[in-house]
Coordinates of C-alpha atoms in Angstrom, one line a residue:
X1 CA 41.3 -17.2 -59.2
X2 CA 41.7 -19.1 -55.9
X3 CA 41.3 -15.8 -54.0
X4 CA 38.3 -14.9 -56.0
X5 CA 36.6 -18.2 -55.1
X6 CA 37.4 -17.7 -51.5
X7 CA 35.9 -14.2 -51.6
X8 CA 32.8 -15.6 -53.3
X9 CA 32.4 -18.3 -50.8
X10 CA 32.8 -15.9 -47.9
X11 CA 30.3 -13.5 -49.5
X12 CA 27.7 -16.3 -50.0
X13 CA 28.3 -17.6 -46.5
X14 CA 27.8 -14.1 -45.0
X15 CA 24.7 -13.6 -47.2
X16 CA 23.2 -16.8 -45.9
X17 CA 24.0 -16.0 -42.3
X18 CA 22.3 -12.6 -42.7
X19 CA 19.4 -14.0 -44.6
X20 CA 18.9 -16.8 -42.0
X21 CA 19.2 -14.4 -39.1
X22 CA 16.6 -12.1 -40.8
X23 CA 14.3 -15.0 -41.4
X24 CA 14.6 -16.2 -37.8
X25 CA 13.9 -12.7 -36.5
X26 CA 10.9 -12.1 -38.7
X27 CA 8.5 -14.3 -36.7
X28 CA 9.4 -12.5 -33.5
X29 CA 8.6 -9.1 -34.9
X30 CA 5.4 -10.5 -36.4
X31 CA 4.5 -12.0 -33.0
X32 CA 4.7 -8.5 -31.4
X33 CA 2.6 -7.0 -34.2
X34 CA 0.1 -9.8 -34.1
X35 CA -0.1 -9.6 -30.3
X36 CA -1.3 -6.0 -30.6
X37 CA -3.5 -6.8 -33.6
X38 CA -5.2 -9.5 -31.4
X39 CA -6.3 -6.7 -29.1
X40 CA -9.0 -4.9 -31.2
X41 CA -10.2 -1.5 -30.2
X42 CA -14.0 -1.9 -30.9
X43 CA -16.4 1.0 -31.3
X44 CA -20.2 0.3 -31.5
X45 CA -22.3 3.2 -32.7
X46 CA -25.6 2.4 -31.2
X47 CA -28.6 4.8 -31.5
X48 CA -31.9 3.8 -29.9
X49 CA -35.2 5.1 -30.9
X50 CA -38.4 6.0 -29.1
X51 CA -41.6 7.2 -30.8
X52 CA -42.7 9.6 -28.0
X53 CA -41.2 11.7 -25.3
X54 CA -43.9 12.6 -22.7
X55 CA -41.5 14.6 -20.5
X56 CA -41.4 17.6 -22.8
X57 CA -44.3 18.6 -25.1
X58 CA -42.0 20.4 -27.4
X59 CA -40.4 17.1 -28.3
X60 CA -42.9 15.8 -30.8
X61 CA -42.8 12.7 -32.9
X62 CA -41.5 14.7 -35.8
X63 CA -38.6 16.1 -33.7
X64 CA -37.7 12.6 -32.6
X65 CA -37.8 11.3 -36.1
X66 CA -35.6 14.1 -37.4
X67 CA -33.0 13.3 -34.8
X68 CA -32.7 9.7 -36.0
X69 CA -32.7 10.8 -39.6
X70 CA -29.9 13.2 -38.9
X71 CA -27.9 10.5 -37.2
X72 CA -28.3 8.2 -40.3
X73 CA -27.2 11.0 -42.6
X74 CA -24.0 11.8 -40.7
X75 CA -23.1 8.1 -40.3
X76 CA -23.6 7.5 -44.0
X77 CA -21.6 10.6 -44.9
X78 CA -18.5 9.1 -43.2
X79 CA -19.2 5.5 -44.2
X80 CA -19.8 4.5 -40.6
X81 CA -22.0 1.4 -39.9
X82 CA -23.8 0.9 -36.7
X83 CA -26.8 -0.4 -34.8
X84 CA -30.3 1.2 -34.5
X85 CA -32.4 -0.3 -31.7
X86 CA -36.2 0.2 -31.8
X87 CA -38.5 0.6 -28.9
X88 CA -41.9 -1.1 -29.8
X89 CA -43.7 2.1 -30.5
X90 CA -41.0 3.2 -32.9
X91 CA -40.9 -0.2 -34.5
X92 CA -44.6 0.2 -35.5
X93 CA -44.1 3.7 -36.9
X94 CA -43.9 3.4 -40.7
X95 CA -41.4 6.3 -41.0
X96 CA -38.8 4.5 -39.0
X97 CA -39.5 1.3 -41.0
X98 CA -38.9 3.0 -44.3
X99 CA -35.8 4.9 -43.1
X100 CA -34.1 1.8 -41.6
X101 CA -35.0 -0.6 -44.4
X102 CA -33.1 1.7 -46.7
X103 CA -29.8 1.2 -44.9
X104 CA -27.1 -1.1 -46.3
X105 CA -27.4 -4.5 -44.6
X106 CA -23.7 -5.2 -44.7
X107 CA -22.9 -2.3 -42.4
X108 CA -26.1 -1.5 -40.4
X109 CA -28.0 -3.6 -37.9
X110 CA -31.6 -3.1 -36.7
X111 CA -32.3 -4.5 -33.3
X112 CA -34.6 -4.1 -30.3
X113 CA -34.6 -1.5 -27.5
X114 CA -36.2 -3.2 -24.5
X115 CA -38.2 -0.6 -22.7
X116 CA -41.9 -1.4 -22.5
X117 CA -44.4 1.2 -23.9
X118 CA -48.2 1.0 -23.7
X119 CA -48.9 -0.4 -27.2
X120 CA -46.7 -3.4 -26.6
X121 CA -48.3 -4.1 -23.2
X122 CA -51.8 -3.9 -24.5
X123 CA -51.1 -6.0 -27.6
X124 CA -49.8 -8.7 -25.3
X125 CA -53.2 -8.6 -23.5
X126 CA -51.9 -7.0 -20.4
X127 CA -53.1 -3.9 -18.4
X128 CA -51.1 -0.7 -18.8
X129 CA -50.2 0.8 -15.5
X130 CA -48.1 3.8 -16.7
X131 CA -48.6 7.5 -16.3
X132 CA -47.9 8.1 -20.0
X133 CA -47.8 5.9 -23.1
X134 CA -44.1 5.5 -22.3
X135 CA -43.2 5.5 -18.6
X136 CA -39.6 5.4 -17.6
X137 CA -40.2 4.0 -14.1
X138 CA -38.7 0.5 -13.8
X139 CA -42.0 -1.1 -12.4
X140 CA -43.8 -0.1 -15.6
X141 CA -41.3 0.7 -18.4
X142 CA -38.9 -2.2 -18.0
X143 CA -39.3 -6.0 -18.0
X144 CA -38.7 -6.0 -14.2
X145 CA -42.2 -4.7 -13.7
X146 CA -43.9 -7.8 -15.1
X147 CA -44.2 -11.5 -14.0
X148 CA -42.0 -14.0 -15.8
X149 CA -45.0 -15.2 -17.8
X150 CA -45.9 -11.7 -18.8
X151 CA -42.3 -11.0 -19.8
X152 CA -42.5 -13.9 -22.3
X153 CA -45.7 -12.6 -23.7
X154 CA -44.1 -9.2 -24.3
X155 CA -41.1 -10.7 -26.0
X156 CA -43.3 -12.9 -28.3
X157 CA -45.4 -10.0 -29.4
X158 CA -42.4 -7.8 -30.2
X159 CA -40.4 -10.5 -32.0
X160 CA -43.3 -11.5 -34.2
X161 CA -44.1 -7.9 -35.2
X162 CA -40.4 -7.3 -35.8
X163 CA -40.2 -10.3 -38.1
X164 CA -43.3 -9.3 -40.0
X165 CA -41.7 -5.9 -40.7
X166 CA -38.0 -6.8 -41.4
X167 CA -38.3 -10.5 -42.3
X168 CA -36.1 -11.8 -39.4
X169 CA -35.7 -11.7 -35.7
X170 CA -33.3 -9.2 -34.1
X171 CA -29.9 -10.4 -33.1
X172 CA -29.3 -7.7 -30.6
X173 CA -31.6 -6.6 -27.8
X174 CA -30.4 -3.9 -25.3
X175 CA -31.8 -1.7 -22.5
X176 CA -30.7 0.1 -19.4
X177 CA -31.3 -3.3 -17.8
X178 CA -33.0 -6.5 -18.7
X179 CA -33.8 -9.2 -16.2
X180 CA -32.2 -12.6 -16.5
X181 CA -35.5 -14.5 -17.2
X182 CA -36.2 -12.3 -20.2
X183 CA -32.7 -12.3 -21.5
X184 CA -32.5 -16.1 -21.3
X185 CA -35.9 -16.5 -22.9
X186 CA -34.8 -14.3 -25.8
X187 CA -31.7 -16.4 -26.3
X188 CA -33.4 -19.8 -26.1
X189 CA -36.4 -19.0 -28.3
X190 CA -35.1 -16.3 -30.6
X191 CA -31.4 -16.9 -30.6
X192 CA -30.2 -13.4 -29.8
X193 CA -26.4 -13.1 -29.8
X194 CA -25.7 -9.7 -28.0
X195 CA -27.1 -7.4 -25.4
X196 CA -26.1 -4.2 -23.6
X197 CA -26.9 -2.5 -20.4
X198 CA -26.3 0.8 -18.7
X199 CA -22.9 1.8 -17.3
X200 CA -22.5 1.7 -13.6
X201 CA -24.5 4.5 -11.9
X202 CA -26.1 5.3 -8.6
X203 CA -29.7 6.5 -8.4
X204 CA -29.8 8.1 -11.8
X205 CA -33.3 7.9 -13.4
X206 CA -34.6 5.7 -10.6
X207 CA -32.2 2.8 -11.0
X208 CA -28.9 1.8 -9.6
X209 CA -26.3 -0.6 -11.1
X210 CA -23.3 -0.7 -8.8
X211 CA -20.3 -2.9 -8.5
X212 CA -20.5 -4.9 -11.7
X213 CA -18.2 -5.7 -14.6
X214 CA -17.2 -2.1 -15.3
X215 CA -16.6 -2.0 -19.0
X216 CA -16.3 -4.3 -22.1
X217 CA -18.7 -7.3 -21.8
X218 CA -19.5 -10.3 -19.6
X219 CA -21.7 -13.4 -19.6
X220 CA -24.4 -13.0 -17.0
X221 CA -25.5 -15.5 -14.5
X222 CA -28.8 -17.3 -15.3
X223 CA -30.0 -16.1 -11.9
X224 CA -28.9 -12.5 -12.1
X225 CA -28.4 -10.5 -15.4
X226 CA -26.1 -8.0 -13.6
X227 CA -23.9 -10.6 -12.1
X228 CA -21.1 -12.2 -14.2
X229 CA -21.2 -16.0 -14.1
X230 CA -18.1 -17.9 -13.1
X231 CA -18.9 -21.1 -15.0
X232 CA -20.2 -21.7 -18.5
X233 CA -23.0 -24.0 -17.3
X234 CA -24.5 -21.3 -15.2
X235 CA -24.2 -18.4 -17.6
X236 CA -26.6 -17.0 -20.3
X237 CA -24.5 -17.3 -23.4
X238 CA -25.2 -13.8 -24.5
X239 CA -22.5 -11.2 -23.9
X240 CA -23.8 -8.0 -22.2
X241 CA -21.8 -4.9 -23.2
X242 CA -21.6 -1.9 -20.9
X243 CA -22.9 1.2 -22.5
X244 CA -22.2 4.9 -22.8
X245 CA -18.4 5.2 -22.5
X246 CA -18.2 6.1 -18.8
X247 CA -15.4 8.5 -17.7
X248 CA -12.9 6.1 -16.1
X249 CA -11.6 8.8 -13.6
X250 CA -14.4 11.1 -12.8
X251 CA -17.7 9.3 -13.2
X252 CA -17.2 7.2 -10.2
X253 CA -17.0 10.0 -7.6
X254 CA -19.6 12.4 -9.1
X255 CA -22.6 13.0 -7.0
X256 CA -21.1 12.1 -3.6
X257 CA -23.5 12.6 -0.8
X258 CA -26.4 13.0 -3.2
X259 CA -29.3 10.6 -4.0
X260 CA -28.1 10.2 -7.6
X261 CA -25.1 10.7 -9.8
X262 CA -24.7 12.9 -12.7
X263 CA -23.4 11.6 -16.0
X264 CA -19.9 12.0 -17.5
X265 CA -19.9 9.8 -20.6
X266 CA -19.4 9.7 -24.4
X267 CA -23.0 10.7 -25.0
X268 CA -22.8 13.7 -27.4
X269 CA -25.6 15.6 -25.5
X270 CA -23.4 16.3 -22.5
X271 CA -21.3 19.5 -23.2
X272 CA -18.6 18.7 -20.7
X273 CA -17.9 15.2 -21.9
X274 CA -19.3 13.6 -25.1
X275 CA -20.1 17.0 -26.4
X276 CA -16.7 18.5 -25.7
X277 CA -14.0 18.1 -28.4
X278 CA -11.2 18.2 -25.8
X279 CA -12.8 15.5 -23.6
X280 CA -13.6 13.2 -26.5
X281 CA -10.0 13.6 -27.8
X282 CA -8.7 12.7 -24.3
X283 CA -11.1 9.7 -24.0
X284 CA -10.2 8.3 -27.4
X285 CA -6.4 8.8 -27.0
X286 CA -6.5 6.7 -23.8
X287 CA -8.9 4.2 -25.5
X288 CA -6.5 3.7 -28.3
X289 CA -3.2 3.7 -26.3
X290 CA -4.3 2.2 -22.9
X291 CA -3.7 -1.4 -22.0
X292 CA -7.0 -3.3 -22.5
X293 CA -5.7 -6.9 -22.1
X294 CA -8.0 -8.8 -24.5
X295 CA -9.8 -5.9 -26.3
X296 CA -11.0 -2.4 -25.8
X297 CA -14.7 -1.5 -26.1
X298 CA -16.9 1.6 -26.2
X299 CA -20.5 2.2 -27.1
X300 CA -21.2 5.6 -28.6
X301 CA -24.3 7.2 -30.2
X302 CA -27.4 8.7 -28.6
X303 CA -31.0 8.0 -27.9
X304 CA -33.3 10.2 -29.9
X305 CA -35.0 11.5 -26.8
X306 CA -32.1 13.9 -26.6
X307 CA -33.0 15.8 -29.7
X308 CA -30.8 16.8 -32.6
X309 CA -30.2 20.5 -31.7
X310 CA -28.7 19.3 -28.4
X311 CA -26.8 16.3 -29.8
X312 CA -25.7 17.8 -33.1
X313 CA -22.4 19.4 -32.1
X314 CA -21.0 16.4 -30.3
X315 CA -22.3 13.9 -32.8
X316 CA -20.8 15.8 -35.8
X317 CA -17.5 16.0 -34.0
X318 CA -17.4 12.3 -32.9
X319 CA -18.4 10.7 -36.2
X320 CA -15.5 12.0 -38.4
X321 CA -13.1 11.3 -35.6
X322 CA -14.2 7.6 -35.5
X323 CA -13.9 7.5 -39.3
X324 CA -10.4 8.9 -39.1
X325 CA -9.3 6.4 -36.4
X326 CA -10.8 3.6 -38.4
X327 CA -9.0 4.6 -41.6
X328 CA -5.7 4.7 -39.6
X329 CA -6.3 1.2 -38.4
X330 CA -6.6 2.3 -34.8
X331 CA -10.2 1.2 -34.1
X332 CA -12.8 -1.1 -35.6
X333 CA -16.3 0.2 -36.0
X334 CA -18.8 -2.7 -35.8
X335 CA -22.5 -3.4 -35.2
X336 CA -23.4 -4.8 -31.8
X337 CA -24.3 -8.2 -33.3
X338 CA -20.9 -8.4 -35.0
X339 CA -19.1 -7.7 -31.8
X340 CA -21.3 -10.1 -29.9
X341 CA -20.5 -12.9 -32.5
X342 CA -16.8 -12.1 -32.2
X343 CA -17.0 -12.3 -28.4
X344 CA -18.8 -15.6 -28.4
X345 CA -16.3 -17.1 -30.9
X346 CA -13.3 -16.0 -28.8
X347 CA -14.5 -16.4 -25.2
X348 CA -16.3 -19.3 -23.7
X349 CA -16.5 -17.6 -20.3
X350 CA -16.0 -14.0 -19.3
X351 CA -12.4 -12.9 -20.0
X352 CA -10.2 -10.6 -17.9
X353 CA -10.0 -7.1 -19.3
X354 CA -8.8 -3.7 -18.3
X355 CA -9.4 0.0 -18.9
X356 CA -6.2 2.0 -18.5
X357 CA -6.0 5.8 -18.3
X358 CA -2.5 7.3 -18.2
X359 CA -3.4 11.0 -18.4
X360 CA -5.8 13.3 -16.6
X361 CA -8.3 15.4 -18.5
X362 CA -8.7 18.0 -15.7
X363 CA -5.1 19.2 -15.8
X364 CA -4.4 17.2 -12.7
X365 CA -2.2 14.1 -12.1
X366 CA -4.8 11.4 -11.7
X367 CA -4.4 8.1 -13.4
X368 CA -6.6 5.0 -13.2
X369 CA -6.9 1.3 -14.0
X370 CA -10.1 -0.8 -14.0
X371 CA -9.5 -4.5 -14.0
X372 CA -12.5 -6.9 -14.5
X373 CA -12.7 -10.6 -14.5
X374 CA -15.5 -13.2 -14.0
X375 CA -14.7 -13.2 -10.2
X376 CA -14.1 -9.6 -9.2
X377 CA -13.3 -6.0 -10.3
X378 CA -10.6 -3.7 -9.1
X379 CA -10.2 0.1 -9.5
X380 CA -6.8 1.7 -8.7
X381 CA -6.5 5.5 -8.6
X382 CA -3.2 7.5 -8.6
X383 CA -3.5 11.0 -7.2
X384 CA -0.8 13.4 -6.1
X385 CA 1.7 10.6 -6.4
X386 CA -0.2 8.4 -4.0
X387 CA -2.2 5.2 -4.7
X388 CA -5.3 3.6 -3.4
X389 CA -7.7 0.9 -4.3
X390 CA -10.8 3.0 -4.9
X391 CA -13.1 0.0 -5.5
X392 CA -13.1 -3.8 -5.2
X393 CA -16.3 -5.8 -5.8
X394 CA -16.7 -9.6 -5.9
X395 CA -19.0 -11.6 -8.1
X396 CA -21.0 -14.7 -7.3
X397 CA -23.2 -16.4 -9.9
X398 CA -25.3 -18.1 -7.1
X399 CA -26.8 -14.8 -6.0
X400 CA -30.4 -14.7 -7.3
X401 CA -31.8 -11.4 -8.3
X402 CA -35.0 -10.4 -6.5
X403 CA -36.4 -9.7 -10.0
X404 CA -35.8 -13.1 -11.4
X405 CA -39.2 -14.6 -10.3
X406 CA -41.0 -11.6 -8.8
X407 CA -42.0 -8.3 -10.4
X408 CA -40.7 -5.0 -9.1
X409 CA -43.3 -3.2 -7.0
X410 CA -41.5 0.2 -6.7
X411 CA -40.1 2.9 -8.9
X412 CA -36.5 2.1 -7.9
X413 CA -34.5 -0.8 -9.4
X414 CA -31.4 -1.9 -7.6
X415 CA -28.5 -4.1 -8.9
X416 CA -25.5 -4.7 -6.7
X417 CA -22.6 -7.1 -6.3
X418 CA -20.4 -7.8 -3.2
X419 CA -18.3 -4.9 -1.9
X420 CA -14.9 -5.2 -0.3
X421 CA -13.8 -1.6 -1.0
X422 CA -16.4 1.0 -2.1
X423 CA -14.9 4.4 -2.6
X424 CA -18.3 5.9 -3.4
X425 CA -20.9 4.6 -0.9
X426 CA -18.4 4.6 2.0
X427 CA -17.2 8.2 1.3
X428 CA -18.2 11.8 1.9
X429 CA -17.1 14.7 -0.2
X430 CA -14.6 15.6 2.6
X431 CA -13.3 12.1 3.3
X432 CA -12.8 9.6 0.4
X433 CA -12.8 5.9 1.3
X434 CA -10.1 3.6 0.0
X435 CA -7.6 0.9 0.6
X436 CA -4.4 3.0 0.6
X437 CA -0.7 2.2 0.3
X438 CA 1.0 3.3 3.5
X439 CA 4.2 3.0 5.4
X440 CA 5.4 3.6 9.0
X441 CA 8.4 5.9 9.1
X442 CA 9.9 7.6 12.2
X443 CA 6.9 6.4 14.2
X444 CA 4.5 8.2 11.8
X445 CA 2.0 6.7 9.3
X446 CA 2.4 8.3 5.9
X447 CA 1.3 7.5 2.3
X448 CA 3.7 5.8 0.0
X449 CA 4.6 8.1 -2.9
X450 CA 5.7 7.2 -6.4
X451 CA 6.1 8.1 -10.0
X452 CA 4.1 7.1 -13.1
X453 CA 3.0 3.4 -13.2
X454 CA 4.1 1.0 -15.9
X455 CA 1.1 -1.1 -17.0
X456 CA 1.5 -4.2 -19.1
X457 CA -0.2 -7.5 -19.9
X458 CA 2.6 -10.1 -19.8
X459 CA 0.4 -13.1 -20.3
X460 CA -3.3 -13.9 -20.9
X461 CA -5.5 -13.0 -17.9
X462 CA -2.8 -11.0 -16.0
X463 CA -2.5 -7.3 -15.6
X464 CA 0.9 -6.2 -14.3
X465 CA 1.5 -2.8 -12.7
X466 CA 5.0 -1.6 -11.7
X467 CA 4.9 1.5 -9.6
X468 CA 8.3 3.1 -9.0
X469 CA 8.5 4.6 -5.5
X470 CA 10.1 7.9 -4.6
X471 CA 13.2 8.4 -2.4
X472 CA 15.0 5.3 -3.6
X473 CA 12.3 3.1 -2.0
X474 CA 12.2 0.5 -4.8
X475 CA 9.0 -0.5 -6.6
X476 CA 5.6 -1.8 -5.9
X477 CA 4.7 -4.6 -8.3
X478 CA 1.1 -5.7 -8.7
X479 CA 0.1 -8.9 -10.5
X480 CA -3.7 -8.9 -10.9
X481 CA -5.1 -12.2 -12.1
X482 CA -8.7 -13.4 -12.7
X483 CA -9.0 -14.7 -9.1
X484 CA -6.1 -13.3 -7.1
X485 CA -4.1 -10.1 -6.7
X486 CA -0.4 -10.2 -5.5
X487 CA 1.4 -7.1 -4.4
X488 CA 5.2 -7.2 -3.9
X489 CA 7.7 -4.6 -2.7
X490 CA 11.0 -5.0 -4.7
X491 CA 14.4 -3.3 -4.4
X492 CA 15.3 -0.1 -2.7
X493 CA 15.3 0.6 1.0
X494 CA 13.6 -1.7 3.5
X495 CA 10.1 -0.4 4.1
X496 CA 7.5 -1.0 6.8
X497 CA 4.6 -0.9 4.3
X498 CA 1.0 -2.0 4.4
X499 CA -2.5 -1.4 3.0
X500 CA -5.0 0.5 5.1
X501 CA -8.8 0.7 4.6
X502 CA -10.3 4.0 5.8
X503 CA -13.9 5.1 5.3
X504 CA -16.2 8.0 6.1
X505 CA -19.4 6.0 6.6
X506 CA -19.4 2.9 8.8
X507 CA -23.1 2.1 9.1
X508 CA -23.4 -0.2 6.0
X509 CA -20.0 -1.9 6.1
X510 CA -20.3 -5.6 5.3
X511 CA -17.5 -7.0 7.4
X512 CA -18.6 -9.5 10.0
X513 CA -15.2 -10.9 11.2
X514 CA -11.6 -9.9 10.6
X515 CA -9.1 -12.8 11.3
X516 CA -5.4 -13.1 10.5
X517 CA -5.9 -14.7 7.1
X518 CA -9.5 -14.0 6.1
X519 CA -12.3 -11.4 6.3
X520 CA -15.9 -12.7 6.4
X521 CA -18.5 -10.4 5.0
X522 CA -22.3 -10.3 4.7
X523 CA -24.1 -8.2 2.1
X524 CA -27.8 -8.4 1.1
X525 CA -28.1 -11.7 2.9
X526 CA -25.1 -13.5 1.3
X527 CA -21.8 -14.3 2.9
X528 CA -18.5 -14.0 1.2
X529 CA -14.8 -14.3 2.1
X530 CA -11.6 -12.6 1.0
X531 CA -8.5 -14.6 2.2
X532 CA -4.9 -13.6 2.5
X533 CA -2.8 -16.3 0.9
X534 CA 0.2 -14.3 1.9
X535 CA 0.2 -11.5 4.3
X536 CA -2.0 -10.8 7.3
X537 CA -5.2 -8.8 8.2
X538 CA -5.2 -6.8 11.4
X539 CA -8.2 -5.5 13.3
X540 CA -8.8 -1.8 13.7
X541 CA -6.5 0.2 16.0
X542 CA -7.8 3.7 15.4
X543 CA -9.8 5.2 12.5
X544 CA -9.0 2.5 10.0
X545 CA -11.3 -0.5 9.3
X546 CA -8.5 -2.9 8.8
X547 CA -4.9 -3.2 7.7
X548 CA -3.1 -5.8 5.5
X549 CA 0.5 -6.4 6.4
X550 CA 2.9 -8.1 4.0
X551 CA 4.7 -11.4 4.6
X552 CA 8.3 -11.3 3.2
X553 CA 7.3 -8.1 1.3
X554 CA 4.3 -9.9 -0.4
X555 CA 0.5 -9.5 0.0
X556 CA -1.5 -12.0 -1.9
X557 CA -5.3 -11.9 -1.8
X558 CA -7.8 -14.4 -3.1
X559 CA -11.1 -13.0 -4.4
X560 CA -12.6 -16.1 -5.9
X561 CA -15.7 -17.4 -4.1

């Protein structure tokens, strides 16, 4: 009996230890799961609607309407909600009113597409200057082509007619670009909660957006809608989401040495990207699996100017794929307003985010990371086992857009930030600009070579990249924070390593002075500084623009202005 009691006590003790241990371990496993759950992968299906298409007489009003109607049918077939944005001429078309009023309000959103057609201008009492009833030139078809007072008149007319039709003001207003005065007016008077603008592009369709917050969303400066604000008091509290699902590897370099870029995006109309099953699968695999830091985001869908026969194949492949990923719990499909409300609830200023692509669609060995914060953006590109900074641009909320107070007088709209590395504008097809990882070995300058990078988000606001080097040379560790980037060589052999900026085009470089611990630059009349908190800049010796040498195997750069 005594032995039985001893065994019972031992058993109970062991049970308690196991139970307690399990109970103690549970929160840790949940913490890991919750950490990933706190990084939503958000898909906005946004289709925007025009009533006319003057560029092709075969694209009639009926053809445009059938495109939108087909989009609605496919989305409803797969129980996918989304956002439809109406240009004013489509807003006033009763067919679109009837179609969109029939959508379930709990999963669909109706908002505004902010291009400016003739009926809106004339109802606001202004003179129409366009070539057609809808003119895509930015001095006519966008808010930039009007004075601040005229912009307010256009907004008031649209909003009142929208409310008469739908019974409320729209919560989302998007366009390829909207000036800061208009965006702030819409927020202050009509309480919009979300906006969106075009992905980065150079010269396409007569407007350039270059150097901005590359993906996800940002709070714009009150002085400049393309420029992220650094402080809450100077921002328009409306998140601006970047549209179209730009190819993170190949979009950037397309169109080198041409006046404009082509498009490689999630838009279903493009047969080599959004219309390709293989490309879409590749994009969504990296979207789901890549490190986004706070959240991942992509806008999908299509404007109805690209008609159904051209959009159908890509659209009909993408929609069931999104439904499948949603049902698997891998993505969230939301309206633009829902995502905007979530963003505002979670972020008081623009957060640091990333886009991480670990595989190459083109059967090559390229990989890339885009890091964005309220202070700067960075793009890293791995190719043939080498690494370079392809892009670094800085942000400054005090830079006033030339369109804030004055209307645009030409058919080219330009939006830039402050370049420190520009792998597109400073390149030719034969020589690609970049800040490269180099070493001096046996009196020769050669590229550092390594294996696949390991990319993590060890704490809020920090992206950490560990790049194992070849030949027992240790690792390069990068800690990219919202205002600074630190690069450290760890382990392995002793290396004489450094960063080297080389370019193909020198005419428009912004660098004014290169000193040991800072580089002063000037771009579009505004000065800015990048300082070396650890490490040292060196002036050109041969073809390079500058080098950055480590101090105690560390380079630490400050990008905050």
